[in-house]
CSV table of C-alpha atoms in Angstrom, one decimal:
chain,number,residue,atom,x,y,z
A,1,MET,CA,69.0,191.9,110.6
A,2,ALA,CA,65.1,191.5,109.6
A,3,ASP,CA,64.3,189.5,112.8
A,4,THR,CA,65.7,192.3,114.7
A,5,PHE,CA,62.4,194.4,113.6
A,6,PRO,CA,59.5,191.8,114.6
A,7,PRO,CA,56.0,192.2,112.6
A,8,ASP,CA,54.0,192.7,115.7
A,9,TYR,CA,54.6,193.4,119.4
A,10,ALA,CA,54.2,190.0,120.8
A,11,ARG,CA,57.1,188.8,119.1
A,12,ALA,CA,59.0,192.2,119.8
A,13,ARG,CA,58.4,192.0,123.2
A,14,ALA,CA,59.7,188.0,123.4
A,15,ALA,CA,62.5,189.0,121.4
A,16,PHE,CA,63.6,192.1,124.1
A,17,LEU,CA,62.9,189.8,127.2
A,18,ALA,CA,65.2,187.0,125.8
A,19,ALA,CA,67.6,189.3,125.1
A,20,ALA,CA,67.4,190.7,128.4
A,21,GLU,CA,67.5,187.5,130.2
A,22,GLU,CA,70.8,186.2,128.1
A,23,ALA,CA,72.2,189.7,128.9
A,24,GLY,CA,71.8,189.1,132.8
A,25,ALA,CA,69.3,192.1,133.3
A,26,ARG,CA,67.0,192.6,136.0
A,27,ARG,CA,63.7,193.0,134.8
A,28,ARG,CA,60.2,194.0,135.8
A,29,THR,CA,56.8,193.9,134.1
A,30,PHE,CA,53.8,196.1,134.4
A,31,THR,CA,50.6,194.5,133.0
A,32,LEU,CA,48.1,197.3,131.4
A,33,PRO,CA,44.6,196.1,133.1
A,34,GLY,CA,41.3,195.4,131.0
A,35,HIS,CA,42.9,195.4,127.5
A,36,LEU,CA,44.3,192.8,125.4
A,37,GLY,CA,46.3,192.7,122.2
A,38,PRO,CA,44.6,191.9,118.7
A,39,ASP,CA,46.0,188.4,119.4
A,40,GLY,CA,44.3,187.9,122.5
A,41,GLY,CA,47.5,188.5,124.6
A,42,GLY,CA,48.5,191.0,127.6
A,43,LEU,CA,50.1,194.2,127.0
A,44,HIS,CA,53.1,194.9,128.9
A,45,VAL,CA,55.7,197.7,129.7
A,46,ASP,CA,58.8,195.8,130.6
A,47,THR,CA,62.0,197.1,132.2
A,48,ALA,CA,65.8,195.5,132.2
A,49,VAL,CA,68.3,197.3,134.1
A,50,LEU,CA,72.3,196.0,134.0
A,51,GLY,CA,74.8,197.3,136.7
A,52,PRO,CA,74.3,198.4,140.2
A,53,PRO,CA,71.3,198.6,142.2
A,54,ASP,CA,72.4,202.4,143.0
A,55,PRO,CA,74.4,203.6,140.2
A,56,ALA,CA,76.2,206.8,140.2
A,57,LYS,CA,75.6,207.3,136.5
A,58,LEU,CA,72.5,206.0,134.5
A,59,LEU,CA,71.9,205.8,130.9
A,60,VAL,CA,67.9,205.3,130.2
A,61,THR,CA,66.2,204.4,126.9
A,62,VAL,CA,62.7,204.2,126.0
A,63,SER,CA,60.9,202.5,122.9
A,64,GLY,CA,57.1,202.9,122.3
A,65,THR,CA,56.3,206.3,123.8
A,66,HIS,CA,54.2,206.5,120.7
A,67,GLY,CA,52.8,202.6,120.2
A,68,ILE,CA,54.0,202.2,116.8
A,69,GLU,CA,57.1,203.7,117.0
A,70,GLY,CA,58.1,201.1,119.3
A,71,PHE,CA,58.9,198.9,116.5
A,72,CYS,CA,62.2,201.3,116.0
A,73,GLY,CA,62.7,201.7,119.3
A,74,SER,CA,62.6,198.0,120.2
A,75,ALA,CA,65.1,197.1,117.6
A,76,CYS,CA,67.6,199.5,118.8
A,77,GLN,CA,67.2,198.5,122.5
A,78,THR,CA,67.3,194.3,121.8
A,79,GLY,CA,69.4,194.7,118.7
A,80,VAL,CA,72.2,197.4,119.6
A,81,LEU,CA,71.8,197.6,123.7
A,82,LEU,CA,71.1,193.7,124.4
A,83,ARG,CA,72.4,191.4,121.7
A,84,GLU,CA,75.3,193.5,120.5
A,85,GLY,CA,76.5,193.7,124.1
A,86,VAL,CA,76.6,197.6,124.5
A,87,ALA,CA,74.6,197.8,127.6
A,88,LYS,CA,76.4,195.1,129.2
A,89,ALA,CA,79.6,196.7,128.5
A,90,ALA,CA,78.7,200.2,129.3
A,91,ALA,CA,77.2,198.8,133.1
A,92,GLY,CA,80.0,199.0,135.6
A,93,ALA,CA,80.8,200.1,139.2
A,94,GLY,CA,79.3,203.1,138.9
A,95,THR,CA,77.2,203.5,135.9
A,96,GLY,CA,73.9,201.4,134.9
A,97,VAL,CA,71.7,201.1,131.9
A,98,LEU,CA,67.9,201.0,132.1
A,99,LEU,CA,65.8,199.9,129.2
A,100,VAL,CA,62.1,200.7,129.5
A,101,HIS,CA,60.3,198.5,126.7
A,102,ALA,CA,57.2,199.7,125.1
A,103,LEU,CA,55.8,202.3,127.6
A,104,ASN,CA,52.6,202.6,125.1
A,105,PRO,CA,52.1,198.9,124.6
A,106,TYR,CA,48.5,199.4,123.3
A,107,GLY,CA,49.5,201.5,120.8
A,108,PHE,CA,52.2,199.3,119.7
A,109,ALA,CA,49.9,196.3,119.4
A,110,HIS,CA,47.4,197.9,118.1
A,111,LEU,CA,49.4,199.8,115.4
A,112,ARG,CA,48.5,203.5,116.9
A,113,ARG,CA,50.3,206.2,118.2
A,114,VAL,CA,48.2,207.0,121.0
A,115,ASN,CA,47.4,204.9,123.6
A,116,GLU,CA,44.0,202.8,124.8
A,117,ASP,CA,42.4,206.3,125.3
A,118,ASN,CA,43.4,208.0,122.5
A,119,ILE,CA,46.0,210.0,124.6
A,120,ASP,CA,49.5,211.1,123.0
A,121,LEU,CA,51.6,210.1,125.8
A,122,ASN,CA,54.3,212.6,125.2
A,123,ARG,CA,51.5,215.4,125.7
A,124,ASN,CA,50.4,213.8,129.1
A,125,PHE,CA,53.0,214.9,131.5
A,126,VAL,CA,51.4,218.4,132.7
A,127,ASP,CA,49.6,219.5,135.2
A,128,HIS,CA,45.8,218.6,134.4
A,129,GLY,CA,44.5,220.9,136.8
A,130,ALA,CA,45.8,223.6,134.6
A,131,PRO,CA,46.3,222.3,131.1
A,132,PRO,CA,48.5,224.3,128.4
A,133,HIS,CA,45.6,224.8,126.3
A,134,ASN,CA,46.5,225.1,122.4
A,135,ASP,CA,44.2,227.7,121.2
A,136,ALA,CA,45.7,227.2,117.6
A,137,TYR,CA,44.4,223.9,117.3
A,138,ASP,CA,41.2,224.3,118.0
A,139,ALA,CA,40.6,226.0,114.4
A,140,VAL,CA,42.2,223.3,112.5
A,141,HIS,CA,40.8,220.5,114.6
A,142,ARG,CA,37.4,219.9,112.3
A,143,THR,CA,39.9,219.5,109.3
A,144,LEU,CA,42.0,217.0,111.0
A,145,VAL,CA,39.1,215.0,112.3
A,146,PRO,CA,36.0,215.7,110.0
A,147,ASP,CA,32.2,214.9,110.7
A,148,GLU,CA,31.1,211.4,110.9
A,149,ALA,CA,31.6,209.7,107.2
A,150,ALA,CA,30.6,206.1,106.0
A,151,ALA,CA,33.9,206.0,104.4
A,152,PHE,CA,37.2,207.4,104.5
A,153,THR,CA,38.3,209.3,101.4
A,154,PRO,CA,42.3,210.2,101.1
A,155,GLY,CA,41.8,212.3,98.2
A,156,GLU,CA,39.4,214.3,99.8
A,157,LEU,CA,41.3,214.8,103.2
A,158,VAL,CA,44.5,215.4,101.0
A,159,ALA,CA,43.0,218.5,99.6
A,160,ASP,CA,41.4,219.7,102.6
A,161,LEU,CA,44.9,219.1,104.4
A,162,THR,CA,46.9,221.1,101.5
A,163,ALA,CA,44.5,224.1,101.6
A,164,LEU,CA,45.2,224.5,105.2
A,165,ARG,CA,48.9,224.0,104.6
A,166,ASP,CA,48.5,227.0,102.2
A,167,ARG,CA,46.6,229.0,104.3
A,168,LEU,CA,48.8,228.6,107.2
A,169,GLY,CA,51.8,227.7,106.0
A,170,PRO,CA,53.7,224.3,106.8
A,171,GLN,CA,55.3,225.5,110.1
A,172,ARG,CA,52.4,227.2,111.8
A,173,LEU,CA,50.3,224.2,111.0
A,174,GLN,CA,52.8,221.7,112.4
A,175,GLN,CA,53.1,224.0,115.7
A,176,ALA,CA,49.0,223.9,115.7
A,177,VAL,CA,48.6,220.2,115.5
A,178,THR,CA,51.7,218.6,117.2
A,179,ARG,CA,52.2,221.3,120.4
A,180,GLY,CA,49.6,219.0,122.2
A,181,GLN,CA,45.9,220.0,122.9
A,182,TYR,CA,43.5,219.2,125.7
A,183,ARG,CA,40.0,220.2,124.7
A,184,HIS,CA,39.3,217.5,122.2
A,185,PRO,CA,39.4,213.7,123.0
A,186,ASP,CA,38.6,212.4,119.8
A,187,GLY,CA,41.4,214.6,118.1
A,188,LEU,CA,44.9,214.4,117.1
A,189,PHE,CA,47.8,214.9,119.8
A,190,TYR,CA,45.0,215.0,122.5
A,191,GLY,CA,47.2,215.1,125.9
A,192,GLY,CA,44.2,213.8,128.1
A,193,ASP,CA,42.4,214.9,131.1
A,194,ALA,CA,44.2,213.1,133.5
A,195,PRO,CA,47.5,211.2,134.0
A,196,ALA,CA,47.5,208.1,132.0
A,197,TRP,CA,48.3,204.6,133.0
A,198,SER,CA,51.6,204.4,131.1
A,199,ARG,CA,52.3,208.0,132.8
A,200,ARG,CA,51.7,206.4,135.9
A,201,VAL,CA,54.0,203.5,135.2
A,202,PHE,CA,56.6,205.4,134.2
A,203,GLU,CA,56.6,207.6,137.0
A,204,THR,CA,56.7,204.5,139.0
A,205,VAL,CA,60.1,203.9,137.2
A,206,VAL,CA,61.6,207.1,137.7
A,207,ALA,CA,60.8,207.0,141.4
A,208,GLU,CA,62.0,203.8,141.7
A,209,GLN,CA,64.8,203.2,139.2
A,210,ILE,CA,66.1,206.4,138.1
A,211,ALA,CA,65.5,209.4,140.7
A,212,GLY,CA,68.7,208.3,142.9
A,213,ALA,CA,71.3,208.7,140.3
A,214,GLY,CA,73.5,211.5,140.1
A,215,HIS,CA,73.5,211.9,136.2
A,216,VAL,CA,70.9,210.4,133.9
A,217,ALA,CA,71.5,210.5,130.2
A,218,TYR,CA,68.2,209.8,128.7
A,219,ILE,CA,67.0,209.0,125.2
A,220,ASP,CA,63.3,208.8,123.9
A,221,LEU,CA,63.0,206.9,120.5
A,222,HIS,CA,60.9,208.3,118.0
A,223,THR,CA,60.2,208.1,114.4
A,224,GLY,CA,58.3,210.2,111.9
A,225,LEU,CA,60.0,213.4,112.0
A,226,GLY,CA,63.1,214.5,109.7
A,227,GLU,CA,65.0,213.4,106.7
A,228,ARG,CA,64.1,209.8,106.1
A,229,GLY,CA,66.8,207.3,108.1
A,230,VAL,CA,68.5,210.0,109.6
A,231,GLY,CA,68.6,209.8,113.5
A,232,GLU,CA,68.0,213.7,114.8
A,233,PRO,CA,69.0,214.2,118.4
A,234,ILE,CA,66.7,216.8,119.8
A,235,PHE,CA,67.6,218.2,123.0
A,236,ARG,CA,64.5,217.7,125.4
A,237,GLY,CA,65.7,218.2,129.0
A,238,GLY,CA,68.1,219.1,131.9
A,239,ARG,CA,67.5,222.0,134.2
A,240,ASP,CA,70.5,223.1,135.2
A,241,ALA,CA,72.1,225.9,133.7
A,242,ASP,CA,74.7,223.9,131.5
A,243,ALA,CA,72.5,221.3,130.4
A,244,ARG,CA,71.9,222.5,126.4
A,245,GLU,CA,75.7,223.1,126.1
A,246,ARG,CA,76.4,219.6,128.1
A,247,ALA,CA,74.4,218.0,125.3
A,248,ARG,CA,75.8,219.8,122.5
A,249,ARG,CA,79.4,218.7,123.8
A,250,TRP,CA,78.0,215.0,123.6
A,251,TYR,CA,76.2,215.0,120.5
A,252,GLY,CA,77.8,217.9,118.4
A,253,ASP,CA,76.8,220.1,115.9
A,254,ALA,CA,73.8,217.4,115.0
A,255,LEU,CA,72.1,218.3,118.2
A,256,THR,CA,68.6,220.1,117.7
A,257,ASP,CA,66.9,222.2,119.9
A,258,SER,CA,62.9,222.8,119.5
A,259,GLU,CA,63.0,225.8,121.4
A,260,GLU,CA,65.6,227.7,119.7
A,261,GLY,CA,63.8,226.5,115.9
A,262,THR,CA,66.6,224.3,114.9
A,263,SER,CA,64.7,221.1,114.6
A,264,SER,CA,62.1,218.8,112.7
A,265,SER,CA,60.3,218.8,116.2
A,266,THR,CA,58.3,222.2,117.0
A,267,PRO,CA,58.0,222.9,120.7
A,268,ILE,CA,56.0,220.4,122.6
A,269,VAL,CA,54.9,220.5,126.2
A,270,GLY,CA,54.0,217.3,128.5
A,271,ASN,CA,57.0,215.4,127.1
A,272,THR,CA,58.1,212.1,129.4
A,273,ALA,CA,61.4,213.6,130.3
A,274,THR,CA,59.8,216.2,132.3
A,275,ALA,CA,58.9,213.0,134.8
A,276,VAL,CA,62.6,212.2,134.7
A,277,ALA,CA,63.8,216.1,135.6
A,278,ASP,CA,61.0,216.2,138.2
A,279,GLY,CA,61.9,212.9,139.8
A,280,LEU,CA,65.8,214.1,139.8
A,281,GLY,CA,65.1,217.2,141.2
A,282,ALA,CA,67.7,219.7,142.1
A,283,SER,CA,70.1,216.6,143.3
A,284,GLY,CA,70.6,215.2,140.2
A,285,ARG,CA,72.1,216.3,136.6
A,286,LEU,CA,69.6,215.3,133.2
A,287,THR,CA,71.2,215.2,129.5
A,288,ALA,CA,67.7,214.3,127.6
A,289,ILE,CA,67.1,214.1,123.9
A,290,THR,CA,64.5,212.2,121.9
A,291,LEU,CA,66.3,210.5,118.9
A,292,GLU,CA,63.9,210.9,116.1
A,293,PHE,CA,64.5,209.1,113.0
A,294,GLY,CA,62.7,210.2,109.7
A,295,THR,CA,60.4,208.0,107.6
A,296,GLN,CA,58.2,210.2,104.9
A,297,PRO,CA,57.8,213.8,104.2
A,298,GLY,CA,55.5,215.6,107.0
A,299,PRO,CA,52.2,215.8,104.9
A,300,GLU,CA,52.3,212.0,104.3
A,301,VAL,CA,52.5,211.5,108.1
A,302,LEU,CA,49.9,213.7,108.8
A,303,LEU,CA,47.2,212.1,106.5
A,304,ALA,CA,48.4,208.5,107.8
A,305,LEU,CA,47.4,209.9,111.5
A,306,CYS,CA,43.9,211.3,110.4
A,307,ALA,CA,43.5,208.2,108.3
A,308,ASP,CA,44.0,206.3,111.7
A,309,ASN,CA,42.1,208.6,113.9
A,310,TRP,CA,39.1,208.0,111.4
A,311,LEU,CA,39.8,204.3,111.4
A,312,HIS,CA,39.6,203.7,115.1
A,313,ARG,CA,36.6,206.3,115.5
A,314,HIS,CA,34.6,203.9,113.2
A,315,ARG,CA,35.9,200.3,113.6
A,316,PRO,CA,36.2,198.2,116.6
A,317,PRO,CA,40.0,197.5,117.4
A,318,ALA,CA,40.1,194.1,116.5
A,319,GLU,CA,38.8,195.3,113.1
A,320,ALA,CA,40.8,198.2,112.8
A,321,VAL,CA,44.2,196.7,113.3
A,322,ARG,CA,43.3,194.3,110.1
A,323,SER,CA,42.5,197.5,107.8
A,324,GLY,CA,44.0,198.2,104.6
A,325,LEU,CA,44.7,201.9,106.0
A,326,LYS,CA,46.9,200.3,108.5
A,327,ARG,CA,49.2,200.3,105.8
A,328,LEU,CA,49.7,204.2,105.9
A,329,ILE,CA,50.6,204.4,109.3
A,330,ARG,CA,53.1,201.4,109.3
A,331,ALA,CA,54.5,203.5,106.3
A,332,ALA,CA,54.7,206.5,108.5
A,333,PHE,CA,56.3,205.2,111.5
A,334,CYS,CA,57.8,201.8,110.8
A,335,PRO,CA,59.2,201.4,107.5
A,336,ALA,CA,60.6,198.2,108.3
A,337,GLU,CA,60.2,196.4,105.1
A,338,ASP,CA,63.1,199.1,103.8
A,339,ALA,CA,66.5,197.1,104.1
A,340,ARG,CA,68.1,200.3,103.9
A,341,TRP,CA,66.2,202.5,106.3
A,342,ARG,CA,66.4,199.6,109.0
A,343,GLY,CA,70.5,199.6,108.5
A,344,GLN,CA,70.6,203.5,109.2
A,345,VAL,CA,68.3,203.5,112.3
A,346,LEU,CA,70.5,200.6,113.9
A,347,GLN,CA,73.8,202.3,113.0
A,348,ARG,CA,72.7,205.6,114.0
A,349,ALA,CA,71.6,204.2,117.0
A,350,ARG,CA,75.0,202.4,117.9
A,351,GLU,CA,76.4,206.3,117.5
A,352,VAL,CA,74.3,208.0,119.3
A,353,PHE,CA,74.3,205.6,122.5
A,354,ASP,CA,78.1,205.8,122.2
A,355,GLN,CA,77.9,209.5,122.6
A,356,ALA,CA,75.5,209.4,125.6
A,357,LEU,CA,77.9,206.6,127.4
A,358,THR,CA,81.0,208.5,126.7
A,359,GLY,CA,79.5,211.6,127.8
A,360,LEU,CA,78.4,210.2,131.0
A,361,ALA,CA,82.1,208.5,131.3
A,362,ASP,CA,83.8,212.1,131.0
A,363,ALA,CA,81.2,213.7,133.5
A,364,LYS,CA,82.7,215.1,136.6
A,365,HIS,CA,81.4,213.8,139.6
A,366,THR,CA,81.1,217.3,140.8
A,367,GLU,CA,78.4,218.0,138.5
A,368,HIS,CA,75.8,216.0,140.6
A,369,GLY,CA,77.4,216.7,144.2
C-alpha cells in the first residue's frame, strides 16, 4: 500500500501514467509553462479516459485541485480506479471514466495547497469582473498573514489564532477564512483576479471530454476537513431540480451539504464543479460531490496554512520546499506515513466510486433527454 502514496509529485505522476497505460486508457497531457518542479522536472496536468469517446454517462474524478492534497487523490485514482481495475470494469458501451490527475501540479510538486500565483484554484471559478468579495476575511487577514517578520514563531501565531477563534467563534472564523477572498493576493484562500492556467486547462477538458455526456458523476478528491480518515461526500452541484435528492439516493445518509449547514465545509464559491455545470448546460445532468478526507483538527490545519503562506512569502520556492516547516502542511493534508489513514482512504474511495457508478448505472436515460 505504501507505494500507492509516492513521496513526491514526480513519482505520483509516473505511477499514474504507468497504470493508465496498462489499463489501456487514452491519455492527454497539458504542460504548465514557465515553471518547473523542485527536481527541475516539468509540471503537467494529465488526463486518462476509458470507455467510448462519446459516452452517455461519465464518471469524472479530479485529484490535486489543492496541490498537496493530490497525494491522496492520486492514490485513489492510481491505486483503486486503475490498478484495481475499477475504471476498466466500469467502462462500457454507454459509460466512460475520465481521470484528471494533478489539476494544480505546481502546488502538488511544491507541497502547497495553492498554485504558482498563490491562488486557491477551488475559489477561482468565478466572474472576475464582479468577484464575490468576502468582507469578513478583510477583518482577519492581518492575523493570518502578519506583517513582515524575520522568523516564523508558531507559538505567537497559535495565541493570535486562538484569540481570534474565541472572539468570533469557530464557525464564523471558518466561514470568514475559507469562503474565498479576492482582495488580498498574499492571503489565504485567494481566488485570483483572472482565470488561472489550471482553470483554463480544466475548462478545455470540460469542453472536449465532458460536455457531450448526458449524465456526469463528478468527484473532486480533497483532504483536510472532517474526522480523521473519514471520507465525507459533500454535495457540490447539479442544477436540475432533482440533483440534491439524487445525490442523497446515491451516497446515502453520509452525504452532507455546505449550504444546509450539515458539512465540515462551510459554503464556498468558485469551485471546480461550476465549470462542469456550465459545460453541460441544460442538456446534461450533473451529480457532483467533493470527497473530503479528514486529517487533523481545524486549528492545526489553519496553522499549517499560515505557516506555509509565511514560508513562501519569505523564501524562494526551491528553499521553501526543503524547509522543516513543510512537515506541518504534510501532516495537515497528506499524513501518508499513517498506515491506518492510508487504508481508510483507499477503502472509502472504493465505496464512493462504487456508489457513483451504481448511481450512474441506475440513472434513467430520460433524465438527460
